[in-house]
Amino acid sequence: MALLRSMLKGLGLLSRESNVPRIYQAAQSYRGVARELLGRKDPDAVPRDVMQRVVSTQQERFYGCLSLPGNLIFFLLFSIAVILHEDITNTYMIESGLRTHLSDGADDMNDRAGIWEWLESSILPRLFAQTDYLGQPYQNKTEWSRVLTYNQIVGPVIIEQQRSKKAWCNDGDGVTGDMYCYSQRTRSSAAFGSQDILPIASPTPNEYAGGNSTVDQRRAYWDSAFQVQTQSSRRLARTMRPEFDIMLPRPQREDNYVIAIYPNTPLALIHDHLQYVKAKEWLDAKSKLVNIRALLINAEVGRPRLQMFSFHIAFSRGGGLFTYVRMNTIFLKSFANVASIVVDILFATHLFGILLMELYRLGRAVGRREARRHLKKGWTILQALTIIGGVAVIVGYCWEFMLRDDVRTAYESVAAHQVQDMPADTNNDGLALIEKADNMNEYMGNFRIVTGLYCLLCMVRFFTSFSAQPRLAVVTTTLEVSAFDIVHFLVVLAPTWLAYALAGCFIFGRRMEEFATLDASIGYCFKLMIEGEYDWPYYAEENYFTTMFWMWTFMVLLNVIMLNLVLAIILDVYGSIRRETGKSETAWLTLWRMLLQLYRRRVWVRSTNLLEALPEMPDEIKEDDLLARFPKMCKEQMHILMEACYFQVSMDDLAAADGQRAMKMALSCKMAIDQVTDTVKALHDGTDETGGPDHPGSGWVKKLADEMAEQNHLMMKLQSKLMLVEKQWQIILDKEAEDALENTADE
């Protein structure tokens, strides 16, 4: 059936007049291949066009593989530079411990009372520890506020909140028009809090060594939490699940109500401060976001660094709380050691070398008037992106150094005041440090994305180098060729995937966090499709049969069929490309030949010289022809070149023997034979036009035959008469001879 369909399709193509010239052109091409296969005589000779292709391929392979070490060195320099700057391992060790220790107990918070309890009993005692592990108080305030022994609080701990406005629901219309609402999209900047005059702890002479404060100053300091502090900084908020980010409030630079607690404040006074703001209802129905921020200095692990701890508590207007914690590291020194400086210089030098090389190639292209063509090449575009990205990385690190200098200056000022033990009631110095540290953290978060993307760009450079080696090119070519089929496959997969995500959101979204939003449902469906694992009792708590239908059909259609179709597409392309490459040279053989070429470079004939000389050489080239033209060519190069040509010839023969190509060559030969048959038939039938419609012609063949028959008859008659004359002449000669004999006898 498949063959019949192919024949019918071929007949349909042949019936189109527009395809006739293309068919004849293709037939001529394949007849040429057939003639080449049949006309090849000397097995030791190589066709000239094959050698031209082999030499061009070897030239591209040599320079392509030669770029691989350069790309590898460039990638390693960039990776080592980033690793030395970021110090990822030590950063994780510090941040993971602080994150776990300071956020302990936060999962038990459900309302405002839970927040106050967690502040008083959990996080603040951990941040402002003033006793050792035996419970003995420290005698020196410089030992206060150490977290996990090696991290000390620098500057104030900020507890800030954002508030909503109170307004009639739906502007007083509808069934809820008589209710008050607190919209998350509104921001309140009005002063609030209870108007009651609450007692506060009076300052004592021994509280601070750097000075004393008055009761009025302390009351003003505590009451400042109920007024907007515009200098407060912000962080881009993320919820427990990022998909809920658009539904919950975000920290802003404005309209923040701040409680600042300094590390040199006695713990009892800190509790009094919290009880004061709690009694004056600092948290109420209008509160929509609470953000707790602290800076900790660590000088024990690697470079001295500031750890920014941020704990966010978002109030859901549906009831309940969402909490999430963020940790960021700011190094107070730009370079870990001399090696970091050296690697940065080498990376910049290598990038500058790439820039000079591309400018040189562009200049040559301009000289040949091929600038536009040169700029459209994929490698040129990749090099331009590499240069632009590398410059962006260098400029980004320079800007980071400038921000770090500002943070370090602010830190030194805060540390000096902290040693002086200035009263917290009149101290505002640490807020500027947190502001600058927060700005730098925001910049570094964006800059890490740039460095990550640039690392992926360096990976693409490897693919271009891999394509020069035939065995390595199998993988890259497979990805390149299968990409088109995969894109078309994704067109089919996307609506199916989206439909299941929507259905999952409708079925499970009310009770399962993984399906509560559409983007969360899409992400979780992708996880299910890749992993193929799920918690059946958790899904089947409600709507058992609906869940069964959704889950089973999802697994069969997406996990079993669709996912394996992707693998089938890739493996099919890989198999076909692998067959086309045959037993091509391995990567280590290519490396050995490159080293050999570099070692014998003095007698090694350049590929450009070979390409220039080949047009003047015979159609079939032997080793003697090459030696006659290049007497100094070494045996290694001759062996490598001829071996590659023989391999290419065998691959061409194998490709020609392929089922489709063989059929095309046979059909092209059949078309030639049919043309000869039509010509002979036209001559036999006496038609006017070869290949045209059969119709009676002028009859010239018959007339010619009749004339030839008549002439033949005349010639035969003439021949018979001549034979008769010859006999008569012979008789006359015989008679004369007899007469002569008789006369001789008479005498």
XYZ file of C-alpha atoms in Angstrom:
747
model
C 0.000 0.000 0.000
C 2.818 2.391 0.796
C 4.430 1.646 -2.577
C 1.110 2.214 -4.358
C 0.647 5.544 -2.591
C 4.180 6.574 -3.573
C 3.509 5.642 -7.212
C 0.251 7.566 -7.263
C 1.959 10.560 -5.710
C 4.724 10.329 -8.344
C 2.167 10.183 -11.142
C 0.502 13.273 -9.714
C 3.794 15.133 -9.749
C 4.604 13.988 -13.300
C 1.234 15.239 -14.511
C 2.136 18.818 -13.706
C 3.755 20.680 -16.578
C 5.683 22.943 -14.190
C 7.571 19.923 -12.813
C 8.777 18.607 -16.190
C 11.951 20.800 -16.414
C 12.837 19.970 -12.810
C 12.392 16.253 -13.458
C 14.657 16.361 -16.533
C 17.260 18.367 -14.650
C 17.239 15.873 -11.772
C 17.435 12.990 -14.247
C 20.531 14.494 -15.863
C 22.148 14.894 -12.434
C 21.527 11.293 -11.441
C 22.595 10.019 -14.878
C 25.870 11.827 -14.260
C 26.250 9.983 -10.948
C 25.513 6.707 -12.681
C 28.060 7.428 -15.444
C 30.637 8.299 -12.805
C 30.050 5.013 -10.983
C 30.162 2.974 -14.199
C 33.058 4.885 -15.775
C 35.459 4.686 -12.856
C 38.390 2.579 -14.022
C 41.431 2.942 -11.786
C 40.694 2.007 -8.138
C 43.861 3.808 -6.962
C 42.810 7.109 -8.549
C 40.550 9.648 -6.879
C 38.142 11.949 -8.726
C 39.277 15.546 -8.652
C 36.010 16.903 -7.263
C 36.184 14.402 -4.400
C 39.688 15.575 -3.496
C 38.530 19.193 -3.600
C 35.772 18.416 -1.129
C 38.138 16.474 1.120
C 40.749 19.250 1.189
C 38.096 21.890 1.935
C 36.668 19.722 4.714
C 40.091 19.142 6.236
C 40.796 22.866 6.160
C 37.519 23.691 7.940
C 38.049 20.845 10.388
C 41.558 21.968 11.275
C 40.605 25.560 12.034
C 37.350 24.521 13.677
C 39.060 22.036 15.994
C 41.842 24.526 16.589
C 39.234 26.936 18.001
C 38.116 24.333 20.560
C 41.068 24.860 22.950
C 40.558 28.630 22.675
C 36.868 28.302 23.503
C 37.690 25.957 26.365
C 40.254 28.359 27.814
C 37.847 31.295 27.449
C 35.071 29.345 29.178
C 37.362 28.221 32.008
C 38.668 31.735 32.574
C 35.142 33.123 32.800
C 33.939 30.299 35.071
C 36.917 30.542 37.418
C 36.591 34.339 37.588
C 32.900 34.117 38.530
C 33.528 31.324 41.052
C 36.279 33.315 42.763
C 34.089 36.417 42.908
C 30.919 34.693 44.111
C 32.461 32.074 46.455
C 29.343 29.935 46.019
C 30.237 27.042 48.331
C 31.097 29.133 51.376
C 28.131 31.395 50.731
C 25.787 28.410 50.764
C 27.309 27.090 53.981
C 26.694 30.375 55.766
C 23.316 31.269 54.265
C 21.761 27.831 54.721
C 22.576 27.799 58.433
C 21.276 31.312 59.037
C 18.140 30.700 56.971
C 17.235 27.589 58.923
C 18.106 29.031 62.331
C 16.367 32.393 62.001
C 13.184 31.127 60.293
C 12.592 28.352 62.802
C 9.034 28.402 64.132
C 7.670 30.629 61.376
C 5.442 27.848 60.036
C 3.316 28.025 63.183
C 2.184 31.607 62.536
C -1.446 31.973 61.436
C -2.501 35.467 62.581
C -1.260 38.677 64.172
C -1.015 37.102 67.622
C 1.197 34.384 66.165
C 3.473 37.025 64.646
C 3.971 38.763 67.998
C 4.613 35.465 69.720
C 7.168 34.430 67.108
C 8.942 37.792 67.322
C 9.155 37.739 71.106
C 9.988 34.084 71.647
C 11.905 33.033 68.554
C 13.624 35.410 66.173
C 14.488 38.384 68.401
C 16.138 36.248 71.137
C 18.168 34.579 68.380
C 19.183 37.896 66.813
C 19.922 39.711 70.071
C 21.595 36.967 72.102
C 23.264 38.549 75.116
C 24.238 35.408 77.046
C 26.494 32.473 76.252
C 25.278 28.903 75.737
C 25.434 28.382 79.548
C 23.099 31.326 80.155
C 25.810 33.583 81.555
C 25.514 37.236 80.414
C 28.338 38.719 78.382
C 30.248 41.426 80.179
C 31.233 43.262 76.985
C 28.595 44.563 74.573
C 30.844 43.774 71.599
C 29.949 40.114 72.185
C 26.212 40.796 72.014
C 23.949 39.933 69.099
C 25.965 37.032 67.725
C 24.038 34.500 65.674
C 25.385 30.947 65.538
C 28.532 32.197 67.302
C 30.323 33.579 64.219
C 27.829 36.065 62.736
C 27.216 39.410 64.455
C 24.448 41.939 63.867
C 25.585 45.208 62.271
C 23.276 48.190 62.398
C 19.625 48.022 63.394
C 17.223 45.161 62.822
C 14.365 46.634 60.800
C 10.777 45.518 61.302
C 8.649 47.383 58.780
C 5.131 47.061 57.508
C 2.945 48.306 54.680
C -0.715 49.075 55.171
C -3.887 49.190 53.112
C -6.657 51.764 53.158
C -10.024 51.099 54.723
C -12.924 51.711 52.325
C -16.455 50.533 51.530
C -16.467 47.309 49.554
C -17.311 47.844 45.865
C -17.627 51.584 46.555
C -20.712 50.930 48.631
C -22.613 49.133 45.841
C -23.987 45.621 45.650
C -24.678 43.061 48.329
C -21.373 43.856 50.123
C -21.789 47.616 49.926
C -22.352 47.874 53.679
C -19.027 46.167 54.541
C -15.518 47.541 54.964
C -12.680 46.144 52.828
C -8.887 46.498 52.956
C -7.706 46.266 49.348
C -4.209 44.945 48.768
C -3.827 47.353 45.850
C -4.105 50.441 48.040
C -1.405 51.969 50.249
C -1.957 53.964 53.371
C 0.478 56.614 54.579
C -1.594 57.988 57.437
C -0.470 57.872 61.053
C -2.239 55.248 63.106
C -2.158 53.513 66.471
C -3.897 53.858 69.764
C -4.089 57.372 71.207
C -3.609 56.102 74.743
C -0.545 57.382 76.573
C 1.248 54.223 77.611
C 4.067 54.112 80.152
C 7.570 53.461 78.908
C 10.780 52.418 80.599
C 12.809 55.401 81.743
C 16.437 55.563 80.530
C 19.070 54.591 83.077
C 22.646 55.905 83.213
C 24.201 52.474 82.567
C 22.189 51.509 79.467
C 24.616 53.001 76.915
C 28.283 53.922 77.388
C 28.191 56.456 74.567
C 25.595 58.772 76.113
C 22.168 59.022 77.643
C 18.687 59.780 76.300
C 15.552 61.259 77.791
C 12.070 59.839 78.201
C 10.728 62.141 75.502
C 13.405 61.004 73.079
C 12.600 57.366 73.789
C 8.854 57.949 73.373
C 9.448 59.741 70.081
C 11.708 56.872 68.983
C 9.084 54.249 69.843
C 6.192 56.267 68.404
C 8.059 56.713 65.095
C 6.904 53.189 64.211
C 3.372 54.585 63.648
C 4.435 57.143 61.063
C 5.692 56.617 57.505
C 9.450 56.343 57.084
C 10.144 57.225 53.444
C 13.830 56.374 53.575
C 13.131 52.704 54.042
C 14.339 50.493 51.239
C 12.535 47.652 49.572
C 13.022 44.165 48.173
C 11.131 42.616 45.309
C 8.814 40.258 47.157
C 8.288 36.633 46.281
C 5.775 34.369 47.955
C 6.131 30.827 49.182
C 5.223 29.795 45.635
C 6.279 32.325 43.001
C 2.961 31.887 41.191
C 1.170 33.767 43.983
C 3.410 36.816 43.664
C 0.888 38.863 41.670
C -1.825 38.199 44.245
C 0.035 39.397 47.363
C 1.544 42.770 48.324
C 5.085 43.727 47.389
C 7.518 45.831 49.432
C 7.777 49.416 48.204
C 10.244 52.222 48.802
C 7.498 54.405 50.209
C 4.809 54.219 52.850
C 6.722 51.954 55.238
C 6.239 52.038 59.010
C 9.548 51.094 60.622
C 10.619 49.688 63.963
C 14.416 49.901 64.309
C 16.038 47.810 67.054
C 19.776 48.252 67.595
C 22.110 45.425 68.700
C 23.481 47.361 71.687
C 20.017 47.602 73.254
C 19.452 45.435 76.346
C 17.147 42.515 75.705
C 14.695 43.582 78.405
C 14.361 47.013 76.793
C 13.759 45.324 73.417
C 10.866 43.373 74.940
C 9.463 46.570 76.449
C 9.706 48.211 73.028
C 7.787 45.348 71.411
C 5.135 45.357 74.120
C 4.667 49.097 73.629
C 4.073 48.921 69.871
C 1.956 45.807 70.347
C -0.259 47.542 72.891
C -0.667 50.495 70.539
C -1.883 48.063 67.828
C 0.986 48.326 65.390
C -0.465 45.294 63.593
C -4.166 45.508 62.735
C -6.611 44.764 59.931
C -4.927 47.261 57.594
C -1.527 45.541 57.759
C -0.720 43.798 54.481
C 3.028 43.094 54.616
C 5.642 42.820 57.373
C 9.312 42.700 56.445
C 12.089 41.864 58.914
C 15.622 42.729 57.760
C 18.995 42.365 59.428
C 22.641 42.656 58.407
C 25.172 40.205 59.873
C 28.949 40.394 59.476
C 30.992 37.206 59.079
C 34.785 37.318 58.855
C 35.491 33.667 59.642
C 34.908 32.066 56.222
C 36.821 33.469 53.275
C 36.460 37.181 52.596
C 34.635 39.378 55.140
C 31.011 39.550 54.101
C 27.681 41.038 55.095
C 24.703 38.669 55.168
C 21.386 40.352 54.419
C 18.553 38.421 56.095
C 15.030 39.283 54.925
C 11.904 37.623 56.256
C 8.590 38.571 54.648
C 5.143 37.980 56.102
C 2.295 38.634 53.664
C -1.276 38.984 54.958
C -3.774 37.258 52.724
C -7.143 39.014 52.585
C -8.662 35.559 52.468
C -7.211 34.873 55.922
C -3.882 33.364 56.894
C -0.271 34.305 56.302
C 2.341 33.553 53.672
C 5.981 33.649 54.741
C 9.219 33.480 52.783
C 12.845 34.137 53.603
C 15.656 35.581 51.497
C 19.408 35.601 52.126
C 21.954 37.662 50.190
C 25.704 38.059 50.572
C 27.730 41.246 50.103
C 31.504 40.867 50.126
C 33.448 43.725 51.673
C 36.518 42.858 49.551
C 36.399 42.659 45.772
C 39.111 40.032 45.308
C 39.771 36.924 47.358
C 43.459 36.730 46.436
C 45.985 37.529 43.717
C 44.753 34.573 41.634
C 41.368 36.255 41.249
C 43.019 39.401 39.865
C 45.178 37.371 37.460
C 42.201 35.389 36.147
C 40.207 38.600 35.601
C 43.101 40.115 33.635
C 43.471 36.974 31.509
C 39.754 36.896 30.766
C 39.756 40.542 29.713
C 42.869 39.948 27.573
C 41.293 36.943 25.849
C 38.137 38.928 25.170
C 40.212 41.758 23.718
C 41.986 39.230 21.474
C 38.617 37.984 20.173
C 37.653 41.587 19.439
C 40.856 42.221 17.465
C 40.441 38.991 15.506
C 36.867 39.855 14.525
C 37.887 43.368 13.519
C 40.628 41.888 11.330
C 38.170 39.494 9.655
C 35.697 42.304 9.151
C 38.402 44.435 7.546
C 39.284 41.635 5.122
C 35.604 41.167 4.286
C 35.270 44.884 3.602
C 38.319 44.701 1.333
C 36.682 41.883 -0.643
C 33.368 43.773 -0.638
C 31.715 40.953 1.308
C 30.990 42.845 4.525
C 27.234 42.215 4.424
C 27.721 38.523 3.783
C 30.310 38.327 6.556
C 28.020 40.022 9.080
C 25.194 37.590 8.295
C 27.273 34.514 9.176
C 26.224 32.654 12.314
C 29.772 32.568 13.670
C 30.124 36.343 13.246
C 26.868 36.931 15.120
C 27.990 34.549 17.880
C 31.330 36.332 18.188
C 29.567 39.700 18.372
C 27.311 38.426 21.154
C 30.352 37.037 22.962
C 32.135 40.386 22.800
C 29.073 42.395 23.845
C 28.288 39.997 26.689
C 31.902 39.948 27.892
C 32.048 43.743 27.945
C 28.746 43.800 29.853
C 30.169 41.375 32.436
C 33.327 43.460 32.905
C 31.357 46.714 33.199
C 28.952 44.999 35.590
C 31.742 43.917 37.894
C 33.246 47.415 37.812
C 29.890 48.873 38.858
C 29.638 46.249 41.584
C 33.044 47.342 42.909
C 31.786 50.919 43.147
C 28.647 49.864 45.033
C 30.790 47.726 47.320
C 32.951 50.718 48.189
C 29.837 52.665 49.223
C 28.622 49.765 51.377
C 32.047 49.328 52.962
C 32.228 53.048 53.820
C 28.769 52.930 55.421
C 29.706 49.747 57.294
C 32.846 51.299 58.756
C 30.810 54.257 60.008
C 28.192 51.989 61.606
C 30.838 49.757 63.173
C 32.544 52.803 64.710
C 29.286 54.052 66.249
C 28.488 50.533 67.426
C 31.798 50.374 69.306
C 31.024 53.752 70.867
C 27.721 52.287 72.184
C 25.545 55.205 71.088
C 21.973 55.306 72.504
C 19.486 53.614 70.176
C 16.890 56.325 70.940
C 18.923 58.925 69.033
C 20.884 56.740 66.603
C 19.863 56.776 62.922
C 23.183 55.817 61.401
C 22.420 52.185 60.450
C 19.463 52.954 58.176
C 21.756 54.278 55.436
C 23.817 51.071 55.547
C 20.724 48.910 55.077
C 19.566 51.153 52.237
C 22.878 50.794 50.376
C 23.131 47.086 51.094
C 19.601 46.554 49.828
C 20.338 48.463 46.603
C 23.462 46.404 46.034
C 21.598 43.138 46.665
C 19.000 44.090 44.092
C 21.711 44.905 41.551
C 23.635 41.700 42.243
C 20.488 39.623 41.817
C 20.006 41.024 38.318
C 23.705 40.796 37.504
C 23.801 37.084 38.412
C 21.233 36.515 35.671
C 23.589 38.190 33.193
C 26.535 36.010 34.221
C 24.379 32.877 34.029
C 23.163 33.698 30.522
C 26.701 34.503 29.411
C 27.813 31.098 30.655
C 25.165 29.510 28.393
C 26.421 31.644 25.498
C 29.903 30.221 26.037
C 28.340 26.759 25.834
C 27.010 27.574 22.337
C 30.581 28.372 21.275
C 31.489 24.776 22.123
C 28.777 23.507 19.771
C 30.282 25.451 16.876
C 33.674 23.869 17.573
C 32.173 20.389 17.936
C 30.586 20.643 14.486
C 34.063 20.627 12.899
C 34.798 17.071 14.094
C 32.617 14.417 12.353
C 31.994 12.209 15.379
C 31.227 15.157 17.649
C 29.169 16.769 14.903
C 26.760 13.819 15.010
C 25.329 15.080 18.292
C 25.211 18.758 17.347
C 23.763 17.993 13.911
C 21.150 15.762 15.518
C 20.042 18.602 17.762
C 20.025 21.020 14.855
C 18.064 18.802 12.463
C 15.609 17.448 15.029
C 14.860 20.959 16.306
C 12.490 21.589 13.396
C 10.503 18.424 14.048
C 10.450 19.101 17.779
C 9.085 22.611 17.216
C 6.250 21.179 15.121
C 5.717 18.529 17.796
C 5.443 21.239 20.451
C 2.672 22.864 18.420
C 0.684 19.674 18.981
C 1.834 19.213 22.576
C 1.118 22.779 23.765
C -2.712 22.743 23.510
C -2.843 19.244 25.016
C -0.620 20.274 27.891
C -2.556 23.501 28.441
C -5.883 21.652 28.410
C -4.729 19.250 31.133
C -3.288 22.153 33.147
C -6.627 23.988 32.984
C -8.547 20.849 33.865
C -6.192 20.202 36.797
C -6.649 23.780 37.971
C -10.444 23.360 37.859
C -10.447 19.945 39.569
C -7.684 20.274 42.185
C -7.067 24.020 42.471
C -9.427 24.616 45.411
C -7.510 22.331 47.776
C -4.035 21.793 46.281
C -1.407 24.499 46.214
C 0.242 22.954 43.127
C -2.865 23.714 41.012
C -4.109 26.879 42.729
C -3.057 29.136 39.813
C -2.803 28.508 36.088
C 0.957 29.074 35.873
C 1.503 26.831 38.910
C -0.668 24.165 37.280
C 1.315 24.398 34.006
C 4.615 24.035 35.872
C 3.378 21.101 37.944
C 1.975 19.320 34.879
C 5.427 19.591 33.307
C 6.897 18.013 36.448
C 4.374 15.181 36.277
C 5.071 14.607 32.589
C 8.852 14.391 33.086
C 8.925 12.448 36.350
C 5.819 10.294 35.939
C 5.395 10.121 39.721
C 2.420 11.276 41.777
C 0.825 10.769 45.202
C -2.407 8.973 44.329
C -4.098 9.180 47.792
C -3.398 12.931 47.892
C -5.047 13.469 44.504
C -7.954 11.107 45.082
C -9.191 12.619 48.347
C -12.056 14.162 46.368
C -13.699 13.272 43.038
C -12.203 9.798 42.877
C -13.354 8.800 39.389
C -12.693 12.242 37.896
C -9.192 12.167 39.345
C -8.666 8.669 37.983
C -9.716 9.725 34.479
C -7.579 12.881 34.545
C -4.462 11.210 35.952
C -4.544 8.038 33.875
C -5.203 9.787 30.575
C -2.515 12.372 31.412
C 0.056 9.667 32.081
C -0.796 7.643 28.984
C -1.074 10.561 26.573
C 1.658 12.912 27.799
C 4.091 10.803 29.805
C 4.008 7.588 27.766
C 3.134 8.675 24.213
C 4.152 12.315 23.794
C 7.403 12.116 25.753
C 8.502 8.974 23.916
C 7.637 10.595 20.600
C 10.257 13.235 21.339
C 12.822 10.521 22.011
C 11.774 8.723 18.825
C 12.242 11.883 16.753
C 15.709 12.474 18.161
C 16.821 8.835 17.868
C 15.551 8.577 14.293
C 17.512 11.659 13.258
C 20.567 10.437 15.168
C 20.457 7.052 13.454
C 20.226 8.514 9.969
C 23.046 11.001 10.599
C 25.189 8.293 12.164
C 24.761 6.108 9.073
C 25.715 8.979 6.807
C 28.936 9.646 8.699
C 29.957 5.972 8.588
C 33.263 5.048 10.190
C 34.572 8.577 10.250
C 37.651 9.508 12.214
C 37.397 9.685 15.978
C 38.058 12.736 18.100
C 41.434 11.510 19.338
C 42.488 10.644 15.774
C 41.622 14.184 14.723
C 43.662 15.494 17.651
C 46.622 13.315 16.686
C 46.512 14.518 13.078
C 46.311 18.139 14.188
C 49.393 17.662 16.369
C 51.130 15.896 13.495
C 50.308 18.748 11.129
C 51.653 21.289 13.595
C 54.795 19.202 14.117
C 55.445 18.777 10.358
C 54.301 22.281 9.451
C 57.497 23.029 7.496
C 56.847 20.339 4.865
C 53.076 20.217 5.192
C 51.375 21.573 2.059
C 48.761 24.155 2.913
C 45.161 23.469 1.985
C 44.914 26.727 0.072
C 47.835 25.655 -2.163
C 46.172 22.320 -2.809
C 42.879 23.940 -3.733
C 44.637 26.297 -6.137
C 46.500 23.446 -7.858
C 43.655 20.926 -8.172
C 41.859 22.588 -11.158
C 44.989 22.091 -13.257
C 45.377 18.397 -12.396
C 43.783 15.366 -14.153
C 40.193 14.319 -13.592
C 41.414 11.250 -11.694
C 44.330 11.953 -9.400
C 46.922 9.468 -8.143
C 49.675 9.782 -5.585
C 52.196 10.229 -8.408
C 50.247 13.244 -9.672
C 50.394 14.867 -6.252
C 54.099 14.136 -5.855
C 54.769 15.534 -9.306
C 53.070 18.785 -8.354
C 54.238 18.891 -4.709
C 57.561 17.024 -4.457
C 58.123 18.026 -0.819
C 54.779 16.668 0.433
C 55.503 14.366 3.362
C 54.324 10.773 3.437
C 52.054 11.380 6.432
C 50.103 14.082 4.641
C 49.887 11.961 1.481
C 48.599 8.994 3.472
C 46.042 11.077 5.377
C 44.825 12.844 2.229
C 44.456 9.724 0.075
C 42.885 7.747 2.909
C 40.319 10.504 3.433
C 39.622 10.597 -0.327
C 39.150 6.817 -0.499
C 36.799 7.032 2.459
C 34.840 9.834 0.801
C 34.580 7.810 -2.419
C 33.273 4.817 -0.489
C 30.761 7.043 1.295
C 29.617 8.461 -2.040
C 29.228 4.944 -3.427
C 27.346 3.909 -0.320
C 25.097 6.915 -0.636
C 24.581 6.152 -4.314
C 23.693 2.572 -3.415
C 21.069 3.817 -1.025
C 17.579 2.673 -1.942
C 16.190 6.049 -2.886
C 19.278 7.210 -4.816
C 19.598 3.887 -6.653
C 15.955 4.078 -7.632
C 16.412 7.643 -8.865
C 19.449 6.678 -10.942
C 17.575 3.693 -12.410
C 14.613 5.875 -13.281
C 16.879 8.491 -14.860
C 18.520 5.799 -17.015
C 15.081 4.470 -17.930
C 14.055 7.941 -19.065
C 17.132 8.066 -21.322
C 16.347 4.623 -22.757
C 12.740 5.663 -23.341
C 13.953 8.700 -25.264
C 16.131 6.489 -27.467
C 13.201 4.127 -28.026
C 10.945 7.011 -29.033
C 13.576 8.237 -31.502
C 13.975 4.803 -33.130
C 10.219 4.383 -33.314
C 9.899 7.820 -34.952
C 12.505 6.891 -37.547
C 10.772 3.596 -38.168
C 7.297 5.095 -38.495
C 8.423 8.161 -40.407
C 6.998 10.735 -38.005
C 7.997 14.349 -38.436
C 8.880 15.161 -34.821
C 10.714 12.978 -32.368
C 8.768 12.532 -29.207
C 5.685 14.204 -30.729
C 2.317 12.685 -31.559
C 2.399 9.850 -34.102
C 0.961 10.844 -37.503
C 1.774 9.931 -41.149
C 4.765 11.825 -42.401
C 6.004 12.468 -45.917
C 6.855 8.791 -46.585
C 10.463 9.634 -47.243
C 11.651 6.381 -45.770
C 9.548 4.319 -48.202
C 10.585 6.399 -51.196
C 14.192 6.074 -50.189
C 13.775 2.329 -49.903
C 12.123 2.087 -53.326
C 14.888 4.106 -54.960
C 17.522 2.033 -53.251
C 15.765 -1.149 -54.472
C 15.600 0.138 -58.061
C 19.242 1.170 -57.973
C 20.122 -2.191 -56.552
C 18.248 -3.932 -59.362
C 20.054 -1.859 -61.973
C 23.384 -2.559 -60.355
C 22.681 -6.261 -60.352
C 21.758 -6.186 -64.067
C 24.921 -4.231 -64.786
C 26.891 -6.748 -62.794
C 25.459 -9.650 -64.804
C 26.268 -7.900 -68.114
C 29.791 -7.206 -66.942
C 30.203 -10.829 -66.023
C 28.960 -11.828 -69.490
C 31.418 -9.431 -71.169
C 34.164 -10.823 -68.983
C 33.377 -14.371 -70.127
C 33.292 -13.327 -73.732
C 36.621 -11.554 -73.367
C 38.073 -14.634 -71.772
C 36.900 -16.762 -74.720
C 38.550 -14.367 -77.127
C 41.790 -14.556 -75.213
C 41.686 -18.334 -75.148
C 41.073 -18.526 -78.927
C 44.000 -16.201 -79.651
C 46.196 -18.383 -77.519
C 45.253 -21.537 -79.434
C 45.904 -19.805 -82.761
C 49.305 -18.778 -81.590
C 50.182 -22.381 -80.622
C 49.055 -23.749 -83.977
C 51.227 -21.229 -85.878
C 54.223 -22.233 -83.835
C 53.669 -25.933 -84.574
C 53.421 -25.350 -88.352
C 56.723 -23.569 -88.427
